[in-house]
């Protein structure tokens, strides 16, 4: 009987499928119909089977109702009751009934209705599921009375509209859109830890804002009142790369919003995140639970507890005091945590802010009955945040310029030096690892001792080789975190620093080969005075950057007065060789890709990595090329290394920039911001187009500097004069875009130069490029027969700059409102010097 039913059912579906798919791209499900949890392979699928509504098994006897995208079984919707995003779970007797009266109900095995669309007696005539993944209940006019697109769970698929009032839920986290077109991520509906506006100039209610993910991976915002019809809000990293796979947007249970891509033809459904709203996962409020502390290991976020006064609660749920504060009146103390902050997001009201010193930040909290923790931000603001809510979310990182205090019962018992982890999928028990490591090491040591004994016994006096470096074969150099090398090892790898690759502003570079045969470039830094700890902190910052267009730091050495950095080796060397030597050349496509790659790398340094970095020395010599001519920016983060005593800004006195690429404000000894890099980048871009040094002066350029001459030629409409004669075929539209962008970048006023992120978008053609402003752009001293040596004589240069460029330009630089570089490390240093107050 049961079998017969099933057969009938299948036939009916097949028949209807056949009947209806001809006229529309959706499968029609007639009234009444039923899906059973226990019947495997029973589903309602879209015409081309890309989406199906079915029961997904959790265990043998528990299921939930979902719409899946089929190659890879990506769950894009699940039946859930409002407010949680958790799917409704039924047992094996569960079923989905589409009743004759139009109701769609999920019934648990024992009978109760556990989920209902509320469409009974409203005229539903049939249901349908289409190839975009939308499951609908429609009336006889094909008007949808209910649809899965209008009732999303935690995922949006391409072309699905997300409007005001809808919410994506995942655990305590939610995503919503407000009437002014702001997308926000919230924890527990109270703490707003991320937001992204359609357009910053919108302040007020839009008529009907919505956003959607396009199939190509761009997140767009739309409203009838937006002039251009839409705004691009975010891009998945693989958009425009010809990946025609399926993409979707998901509110993940770790509080991050991500775009995922599946590769086009992969049946296995290889799903990779290609964009995340919060780049720094530890900034997600509540990620490690109440009083949990987020940290990174090998660039993976991990969770821990503040001290041994706490014990972890399972599964990233946070930490609780072993003795509650109520249970120890009069015996509380403050635990001090360096480089730690408790996350504070503006709308939070349950806290007070003071501007006080470190001692007061500690004692104020200690004396206040309601305060449970406090954070002093040592970024120059001196803000002390007193935390009174019951839930606090911590973040610890070697370069965070904050000190925090947590109220504990009795004596504070700090964690052992090895950071103790708690739980969750992001980490494994460190203790176990330690035990294993110790045991393994002991065994290895014993073996080595025995082996060495034998070795000495048998080969005493014979040629020794390779023994010292053998231990490195155990490590994987590609695994992210930089290695610490000894000076002796680097001497071996570079054969006594014999093969010199070049000499840059910071010291000579040598080729080396590691024991695993990896080729590296070893940079011997000169003139670094800072101590080992400071140096390691800078190295940590540099190595925390991971980007396709940045040269990867493999390791470092800080021993005595030796300071060396070990980078990946790039076979094609630096860009200048290709641009300025007649015999070598790159085609236009390569050049344009190098321009884009370089811009993306710098954008990452400025805007996307955890500790923003101003490069300060962008020039062709510092842009390296790999085998396929991918641009990799090198030497970033070194300006700061050379400059240990800086405060708010980097200053001229401390950095040696390179003539021709230095922004005018630099020459005028004014504060250096990321816009200096934009200027230098603009010069490099012009050189990519022209194949000539921007400061080159020749009769052909009417005795003017090339950059000035190029601008005048551009004004005359003579683009061809600017373009490198060696280029046979160019994409004229790209060339014009590149030239315009470069002129925008080398504007004298830092404010007028675009941010690097915008440069990328302008080059890509994603946004239009405005007309150049009327005043002359390149206001470096022209008619420059002046020769000046920058590197050797800083003082002379300052004087030079002051007497010529500075007076005319300085007033406009005051209060120019450009975000100053963050100088966390230095302020962190200041705060750590105050530790004695504990
Ligand atoms: C359905 O019934 C099972 C037991 O048979 C129960 O575990 C489950 O929680 C029920 N689901 C709902 C949503 O009540
Ligand atoms: C199914 O149809 C949709 C919409 O027409 C299309 O985008 C998708 O590529 C198709 N999928 C398959 C597997 O054919
Ligand atoms: C999204 O909204 C727009 C405007 O309201 C509408 O025209 C379009 O059909 C909607 N798309 C879907 C898939 O519902
Ligand atoms: C939307 O976001 C912008 C900037 O992020 C902010 O200035 C504005 O106040 C927000 N609007 C609302 C209604 O929250
Ligand atoms: C979440 O918010 C609710 C109501 O606003 C509150 O009762 C609850 O305690 C909050 N949860 C946590 C973990 O703070
Ligand atoms: C933002 O809105 C303003 C005015 O509504 C408009 O001029 C500007 O082009 C918009 N920006 C983008 C990126 O769409
Ligand atoms: C925007 O809409 C909200 C409610 O929808 C209303 O309370 C608010 O006053 C409106 N704001 C403006 C500027 O119209």
CSV table of C-alpha atoms and ligand atoms in Angstrom, one decimal, residues 61-62 81 87-93 106-110 112-115, ligand 1:
chain,number,residue,atom,x,y,z
A,61,UNK,CA,16.0,9.4,13.3
A,62,UNK,CA,16.1,13.2,13.1
A,81,UNK,CA,10.6,29.3,13.7
A,87,UNK,CA,16.0,24.5,12.0
A,88,UNK,CA,12.9,22.7,13.3
A,89,UNK,CA,13.9,19.1,13.9
A,90,UNK,CA,11.5,16.3,13.4
A,91,UNK,CA,11.8,12.5,13.9
A,92,UNK,CA,11.5,9.9,11.3
A,93,UNK,CA,7.7,10.0,11.3
A,106,UNK,CA,5.5,20.3,9.1
A,107,UNK,CA,4.2,17.6,11.4
A,108,UNK,CA,6.3,15.7,13.9
A,109,UNK,CA,5.9,11.9,13.9
A,110,UNK,CA,3.7,11.9,17.0
A,112,UNK,CA,1.9,17.9,16.5
A,113,UNK,CA,2.3,20.6,14.0
A,114,UNK,CA,5.7,22.1,14.5
A,115,UNK,CA,5.9,24.6,11.7
B,1,LIG,C1,9.6,15.9,17.3
B,1,LIG,O1,9.6,14.7,18.1
B,1,LIG,C2,10.8,14.2,18.6
B,1,LIG,C3,10.6,13.0,19.4
B,1,LIG,O2,9.9,12.1,18.7
B,1,LIG,C4,11.4,15.3,19.5
B,1,LIG,O3,12.7,14.9,19.9
B,1,LIG,C5,11.5,16.6,18.7
B,1,LIG,O4,12.0,17.6,19.6
B,1,LIG,C6,10.2,17.0,18.2
B,1,LIG,N1,10.3,18.2,17.4
B,1,LIG,C7,9.7,19.3,17.7
B,1,LIG,C8,10.0,20.5,16.9
B,1,LIG,O5,9.0,19.4,18.7
